[in-house]
């Protein structure tokens, strides 16, 4: 893909059809904003490392790391959605182990109800996937990688999903139960 000279503060070069951050932000808002989205997210561990997807975002940071997942399609169960989303984003096939928690993200223009599950890997090959809701030239998924929880802790908390502020260890993450709200700059 051809790149232009515009560069974000992290060194990311914006694709030719996304000439500035405002244009990129607007596409994300048009796709995901100003509506309530019901999403599913999966926590997949290899030993003590957790799989995260690096997304372009509209927040104060250019990038955001979150567990794989995405929107539930009409007529699809939450579990079916998570299995599909996991494969689309990471190339991995997973099985649902258990439901963990509900997380609500409310920072207009984005508002999401997220259902978190523990999953286990049953096949596939880890690879950079795609977000079918975004155009091929404007993909927001930039990396899939297993992270140690220590690596996450050493980085800016604002770069990672709020769930990592609620729990610091694998055991704590897998034992989170209930409803959690992230509102505005909480």
PDB file of C-alpha atoms in Angstrom, residues 23-37 71 109-111 131-135:
ATOM      1  CA  UNK A  23     -10.426  11.555   8.347  1.00  0.00           C
ATOM      2  CA  UNK A  24      -9.398   8.291  10.014  1.00  0.00           C
ATOM      3  CA  UNK A  25     -11.351   9.172  13.167  1.00  0.00           C
ATOM      4  CA  UNK A  26     -14.427  10.056  11.116  1.00  0.00           C
ATOM      5  CA  UNK A  27     -14.408   6.673   9.380  1.00  0.00           C
ATOM      6  CA  UNK A  28     -14.281   4.909  12.753  1.00  0.00           C
ATOM      7  CA  UNK A  29     -17.098   7.109  14.081  1.00  0.00           C
ATOM      8  CA  UNK A  30     -19.189   6.494  10.946  1.00  0.00           C
ATOM      9  CA  UNK A  31     -18.713   2.735  11.319  1.00  0.00           C
ATOM     10  CA  UNK A  32     -18.915   2.255  15.088  1.00  0.00           C
ATOM     11  CA  UNK A  33     -20.081   5.514  16.651  1.00  0.00           C
ATOM     12  CA  UNK A  34     -23.313   7.083  17.840  1.00  0.00           C
ATOM     13  CA  UNK A  35     -24.990   3.752  18.519  1.00  0.00           C
ATOM     14  CA  UNK A  36     -24.845   1.050  21.151  1.00  0.00           C
ATOM     15  CA  UNK A  37     -22.814  -1.920  19.978  1.00  0.00           C
ATOM     16  CA  UNK A  71     -19.804  -7.014  17.159  1.00  0.00           C
ATOM     17  CA  UNK A 109     -19.287   8.838  20.338  1.00  0.00           C
ATOM     18  CA  UNK A 110     -18.462   5.201  21.204  1.00  0.00           C
ATOM     19  CA  UNK A 111     -20.710   3.060  23.393  1.00  0.00           C
ATOM     20  CA  UNK A 131     -12.106  -6.179  10.203  1.00  0.00           C
ATOM     21  CA  UNK A 132     -14.824  -6.774   7.571  1.00  0.00           C
ATOM     22  CA  UNK A 133     -16.680  -3.625   8.684  1.00  0.00           C
ATOM     23  CA  UNK A 134     -13.776  -1.460   7.484  1.00  0.00           C
ATOM     24  CA  UNK A 135     -12.566  -1.110   3.900  1.00  0.00           C
TER      25      UNK A 135
END
